[in-house]
Tab-separated table of C-alpha atoms in Angstrom:
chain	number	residue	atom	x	y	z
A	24	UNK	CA	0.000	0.000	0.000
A	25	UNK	CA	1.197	3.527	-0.655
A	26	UNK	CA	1.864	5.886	2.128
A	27	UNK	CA	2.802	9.992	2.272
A	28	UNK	CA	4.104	11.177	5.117
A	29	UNK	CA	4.978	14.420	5.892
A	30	UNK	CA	7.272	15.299	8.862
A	31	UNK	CA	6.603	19.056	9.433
A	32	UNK	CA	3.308	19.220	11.572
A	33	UNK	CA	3.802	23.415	11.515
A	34	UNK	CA	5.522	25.687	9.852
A	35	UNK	CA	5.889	29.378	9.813
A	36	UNK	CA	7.136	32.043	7.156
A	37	UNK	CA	7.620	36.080	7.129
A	38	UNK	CA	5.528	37.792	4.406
A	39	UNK	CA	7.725	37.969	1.212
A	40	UNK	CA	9.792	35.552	2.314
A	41	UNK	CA	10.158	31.543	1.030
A	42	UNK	CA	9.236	28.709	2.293
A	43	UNK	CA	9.110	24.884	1.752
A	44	UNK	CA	7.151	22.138	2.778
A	45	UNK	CA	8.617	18.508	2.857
A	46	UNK	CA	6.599	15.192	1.503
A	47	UNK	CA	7.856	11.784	0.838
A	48	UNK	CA	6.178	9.018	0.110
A	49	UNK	CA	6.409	5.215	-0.583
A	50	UNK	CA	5.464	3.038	-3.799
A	51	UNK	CA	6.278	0.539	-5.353
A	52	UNK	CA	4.662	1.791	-8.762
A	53	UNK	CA	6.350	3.886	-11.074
A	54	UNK	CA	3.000	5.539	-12.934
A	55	UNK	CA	1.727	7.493	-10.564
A	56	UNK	CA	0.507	11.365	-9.881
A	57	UNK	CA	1.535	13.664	-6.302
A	58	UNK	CA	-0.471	16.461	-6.079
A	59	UNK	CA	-0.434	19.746	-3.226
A	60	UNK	CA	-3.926	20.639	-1.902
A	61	UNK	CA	-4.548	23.422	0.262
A	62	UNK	CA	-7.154	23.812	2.778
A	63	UNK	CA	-7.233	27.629	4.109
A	64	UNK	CA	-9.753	27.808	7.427
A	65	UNK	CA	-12.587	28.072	4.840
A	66	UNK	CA	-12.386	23.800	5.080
A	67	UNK	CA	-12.335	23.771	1.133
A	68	UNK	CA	-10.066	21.799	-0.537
A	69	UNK	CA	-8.165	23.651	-3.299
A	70	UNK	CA	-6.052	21.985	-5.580
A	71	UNK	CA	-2.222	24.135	-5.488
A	72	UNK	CA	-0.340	22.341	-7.965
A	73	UNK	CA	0.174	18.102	-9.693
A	74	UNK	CA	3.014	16.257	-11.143
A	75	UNK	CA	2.580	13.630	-13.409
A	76	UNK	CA	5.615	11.262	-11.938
A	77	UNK	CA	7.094	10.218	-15.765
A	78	UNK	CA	7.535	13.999	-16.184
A	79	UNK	CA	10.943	14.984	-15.258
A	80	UNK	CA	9.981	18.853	-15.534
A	81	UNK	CA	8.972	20.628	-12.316
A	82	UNK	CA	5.696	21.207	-12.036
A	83	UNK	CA	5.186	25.538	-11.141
A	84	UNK	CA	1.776	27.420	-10.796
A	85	UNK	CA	3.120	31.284	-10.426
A	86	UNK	CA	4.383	31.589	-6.978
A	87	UNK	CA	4.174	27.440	-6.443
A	88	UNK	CA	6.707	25.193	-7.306
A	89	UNK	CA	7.872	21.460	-6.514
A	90	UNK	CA	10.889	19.511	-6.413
A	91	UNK	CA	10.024	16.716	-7.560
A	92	UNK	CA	12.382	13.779	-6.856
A	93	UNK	CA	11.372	10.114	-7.850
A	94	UNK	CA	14.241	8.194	-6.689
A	95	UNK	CA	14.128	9.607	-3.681
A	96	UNK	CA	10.460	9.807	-3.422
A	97	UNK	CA	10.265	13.295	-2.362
A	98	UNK	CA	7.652	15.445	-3.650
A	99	UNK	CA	8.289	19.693	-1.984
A	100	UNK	CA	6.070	22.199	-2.654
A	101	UNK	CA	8.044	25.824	-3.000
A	102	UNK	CA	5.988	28.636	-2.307
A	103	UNK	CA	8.011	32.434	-3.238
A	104	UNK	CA	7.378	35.795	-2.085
A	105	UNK	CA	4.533	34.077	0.639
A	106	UNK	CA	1.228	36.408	1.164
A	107	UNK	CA	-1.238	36.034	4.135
A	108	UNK	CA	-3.500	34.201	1.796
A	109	UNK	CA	-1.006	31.674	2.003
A	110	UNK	CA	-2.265	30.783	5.467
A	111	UNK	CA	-3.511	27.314	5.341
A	112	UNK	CA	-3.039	23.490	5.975
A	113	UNK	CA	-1.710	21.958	2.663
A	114	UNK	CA	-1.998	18.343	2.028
A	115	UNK	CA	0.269	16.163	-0.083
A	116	UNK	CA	-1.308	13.519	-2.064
A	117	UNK	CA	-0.692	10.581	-4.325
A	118	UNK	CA	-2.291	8.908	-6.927
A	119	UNK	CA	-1.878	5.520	-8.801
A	120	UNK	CA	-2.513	5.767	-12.541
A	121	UNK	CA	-4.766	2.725	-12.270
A	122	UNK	CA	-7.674	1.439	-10.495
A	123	UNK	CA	-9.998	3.128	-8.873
A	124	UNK	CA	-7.458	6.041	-8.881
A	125	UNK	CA	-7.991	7.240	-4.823
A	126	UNK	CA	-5.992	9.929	-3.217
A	127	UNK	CA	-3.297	8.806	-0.234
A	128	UNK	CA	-2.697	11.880	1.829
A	129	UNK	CA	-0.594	12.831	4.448
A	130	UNK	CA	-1.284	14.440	7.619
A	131	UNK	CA	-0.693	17.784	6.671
A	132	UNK	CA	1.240	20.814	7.521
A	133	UNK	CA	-0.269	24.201	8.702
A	134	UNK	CA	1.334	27.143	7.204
A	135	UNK	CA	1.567	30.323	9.525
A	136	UNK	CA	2.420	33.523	7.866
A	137	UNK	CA	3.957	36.342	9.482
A	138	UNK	CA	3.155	40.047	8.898
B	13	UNK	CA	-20.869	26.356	-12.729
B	14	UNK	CA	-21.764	25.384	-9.154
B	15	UNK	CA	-18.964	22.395	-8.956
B	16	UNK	CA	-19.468	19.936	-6.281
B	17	UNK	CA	-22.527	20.625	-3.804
B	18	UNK	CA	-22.696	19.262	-0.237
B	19	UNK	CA	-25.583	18.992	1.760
B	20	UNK	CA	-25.914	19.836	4.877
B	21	UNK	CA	-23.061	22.271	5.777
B	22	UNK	CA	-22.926	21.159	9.108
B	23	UNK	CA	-25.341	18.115	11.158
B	24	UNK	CA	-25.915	17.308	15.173
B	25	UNK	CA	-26.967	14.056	15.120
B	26	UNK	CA	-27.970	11.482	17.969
B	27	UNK	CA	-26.717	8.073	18.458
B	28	UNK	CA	-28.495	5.496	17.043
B	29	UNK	CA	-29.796	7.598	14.165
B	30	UNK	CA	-30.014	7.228	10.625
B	31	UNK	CA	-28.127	10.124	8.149
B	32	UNK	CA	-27.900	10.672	4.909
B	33	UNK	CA	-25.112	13.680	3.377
B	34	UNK	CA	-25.661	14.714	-0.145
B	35	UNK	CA	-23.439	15.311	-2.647
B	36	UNK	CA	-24.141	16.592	-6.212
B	37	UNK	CA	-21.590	17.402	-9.043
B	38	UNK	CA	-22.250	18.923	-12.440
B	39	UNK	CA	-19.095	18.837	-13.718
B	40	UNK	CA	-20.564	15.224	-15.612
B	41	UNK	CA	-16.841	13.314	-13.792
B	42	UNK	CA	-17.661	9.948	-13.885
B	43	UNK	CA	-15.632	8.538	-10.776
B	44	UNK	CA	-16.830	10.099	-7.566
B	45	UNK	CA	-15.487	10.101	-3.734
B	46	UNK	CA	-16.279	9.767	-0.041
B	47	UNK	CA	-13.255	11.460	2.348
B	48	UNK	CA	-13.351	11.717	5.852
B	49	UNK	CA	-11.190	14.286	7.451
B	50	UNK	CA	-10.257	13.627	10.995
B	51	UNK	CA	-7.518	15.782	13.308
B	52	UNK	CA	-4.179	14.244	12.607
B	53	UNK	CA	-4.951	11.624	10.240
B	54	UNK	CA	-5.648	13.750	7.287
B	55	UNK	CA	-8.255	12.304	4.764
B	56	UNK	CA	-9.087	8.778	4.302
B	57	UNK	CA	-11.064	7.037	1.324
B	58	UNK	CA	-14.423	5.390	2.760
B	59	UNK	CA	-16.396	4.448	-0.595
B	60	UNK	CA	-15.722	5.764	-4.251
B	61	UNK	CA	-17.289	4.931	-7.416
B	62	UNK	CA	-15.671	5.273	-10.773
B	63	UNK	CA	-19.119	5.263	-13.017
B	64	UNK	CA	-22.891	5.248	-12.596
B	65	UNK	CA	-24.399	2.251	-11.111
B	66	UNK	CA	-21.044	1.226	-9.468
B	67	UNK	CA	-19.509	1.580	-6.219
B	68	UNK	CA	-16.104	0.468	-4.332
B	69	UNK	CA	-14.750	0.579	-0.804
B	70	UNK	CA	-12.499	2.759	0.542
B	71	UNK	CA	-9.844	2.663	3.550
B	72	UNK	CA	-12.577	3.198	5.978
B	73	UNK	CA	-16.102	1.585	4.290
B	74	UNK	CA	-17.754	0.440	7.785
B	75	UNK	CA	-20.802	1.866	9.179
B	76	UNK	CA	-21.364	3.673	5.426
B	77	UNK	CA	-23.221	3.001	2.561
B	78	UNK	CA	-23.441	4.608	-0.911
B	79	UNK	CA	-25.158	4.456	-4.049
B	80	UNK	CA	-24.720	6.241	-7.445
B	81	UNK	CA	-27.600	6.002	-9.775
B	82	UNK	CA	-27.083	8.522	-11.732
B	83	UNK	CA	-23.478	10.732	-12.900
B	84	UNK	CA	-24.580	13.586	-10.571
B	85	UNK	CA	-25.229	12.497	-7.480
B	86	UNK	CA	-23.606	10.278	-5.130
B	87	UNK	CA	-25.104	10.381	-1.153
B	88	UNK	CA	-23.198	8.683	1.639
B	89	UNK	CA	-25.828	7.176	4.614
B	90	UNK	CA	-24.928	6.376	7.950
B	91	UNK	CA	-27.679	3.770	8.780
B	92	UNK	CA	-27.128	4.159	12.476
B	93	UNK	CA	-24.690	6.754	13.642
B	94	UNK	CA	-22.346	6.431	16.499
B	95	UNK	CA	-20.064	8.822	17.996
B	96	UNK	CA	-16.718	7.954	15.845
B	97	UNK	CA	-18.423	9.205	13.024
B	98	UNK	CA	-17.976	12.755	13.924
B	99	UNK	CA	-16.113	14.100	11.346
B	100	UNK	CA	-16.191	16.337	8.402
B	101	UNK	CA	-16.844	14.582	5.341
B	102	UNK	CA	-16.025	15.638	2.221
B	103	UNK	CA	-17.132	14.514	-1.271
B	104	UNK	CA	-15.050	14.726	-4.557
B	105	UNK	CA	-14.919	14.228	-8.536
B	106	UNK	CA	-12.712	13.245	-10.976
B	107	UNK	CA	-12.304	12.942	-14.891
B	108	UNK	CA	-11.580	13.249	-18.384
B	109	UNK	CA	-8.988	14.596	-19.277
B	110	UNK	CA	-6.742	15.205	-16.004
B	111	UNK	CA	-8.260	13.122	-13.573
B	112	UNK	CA	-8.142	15.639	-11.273
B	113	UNK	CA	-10.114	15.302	-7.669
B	114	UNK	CA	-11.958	18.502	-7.192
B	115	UNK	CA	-13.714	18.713	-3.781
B	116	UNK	CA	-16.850	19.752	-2.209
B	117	UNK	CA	-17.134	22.327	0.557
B	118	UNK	CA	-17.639	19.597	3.215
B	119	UNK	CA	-20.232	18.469	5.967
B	120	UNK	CA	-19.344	18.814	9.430
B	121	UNK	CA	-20.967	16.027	11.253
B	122	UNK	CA	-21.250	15.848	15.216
B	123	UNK	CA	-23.051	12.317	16.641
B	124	UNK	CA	-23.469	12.975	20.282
């Protein structure tokens, strides 16, 4: 079964400033999709950014990035020049390319920012 | 373009009693999802269905039923509710071309 983890429970940034938030996960497939979600205190989930995993490229989506690395199985989400509308819990995700094609999350990591 | 619908927002419920949350997409995705969120744990599948007239389990699938008879809508029931069902449930859509999960707003759910 896959599994995300991610190891940073909180995390805090100054306004401007950038900041990154660490996912791994664990497969043994190598089709697959890893995807950022962000849930502000509004409770909706928004998707921030997906990589398709037999894309080398870095996935970016204007001030969101990733570094995507699938030997290590390590899947960061980059956010540059971070606004208070950043403020949020942001999920990682995976998905197989097959099957009934659910999401695996992790456990999330809640973004301060700081004026 | 309204999205993915959820019905109620929010639900006290007793013990014992029978629920049903709604969830309506017009988006015409043909695979469709049950999350529940929980403190900690992030979310976790409990019953999807990838086309009309089909339905799977999830990680969690006990306690819930589903049914999809039609592309829109896809409700979740609780036949009788206990307390470790409190949680906020969220429902979500995928397909053609991206396969992209889009989510609903959520139902908060209290059983007391």
């Amino acid at each position: 079964a896959q599994t995300v983890t991610q190891s940073q429970p909180e995390m805090s940034v100054q306004e401007a400033e950038t900041v990154t938030l660490s996912c791994t996960y664990d497969t043994s497939e190598s089709d697959y999709y890893l995807f950022w979600y962000k849930q502000p205190p509004s409770r909706q989930m928004i998707l921030v950014i997906r990589q398709e995993a037999y894309k080398q490229q870095n996935a970016t989506e204007n001030r969101f990035s990733v570094n995507f690395q699938k030997a290590a199985k390590s899947f960061s989400l980059k956010i540059s020049d971070s606004q208070l509308g950043d403020a949020a819990m942001y999920f990682c995700a995976y998905r197989n390319n097959f099957g009934n094609e659910k999401l695996t999350f992790g456990t999330g990591t809640r973004l301060t920012i700081i004026p | 373009i309204a999205g993915i619908t959820q019905a109620p927002t929010s639900q006290i419920l007793a013990a014992g009693r029978r629920m049903t949350l709604r969830c309506t997409q017009d988006m015409r995705h043909n695979a469709m999802y049950w999350y529940r969120q929980d403190l900690g744990l992030g979310l976790r599948l409990i019953h999807y269905s990838n086309t009309a007239g089909t339905t799977g389990k999830g990680e969690v699938p006990d306690g819930y039923s589903v049914s999809r008879a039609n592309t829109d809508d896809f409700p979740l029931t609780l036949a009788s509710a206990v307390p470790s069902q409190t949680s906020v449930y969220f429902c979500a859509s995928s397909g053609y071309p991206t396969d992209t999960q889009y989510f609903g707003p959520g139902t908060r759910l209290t059983v007391l």
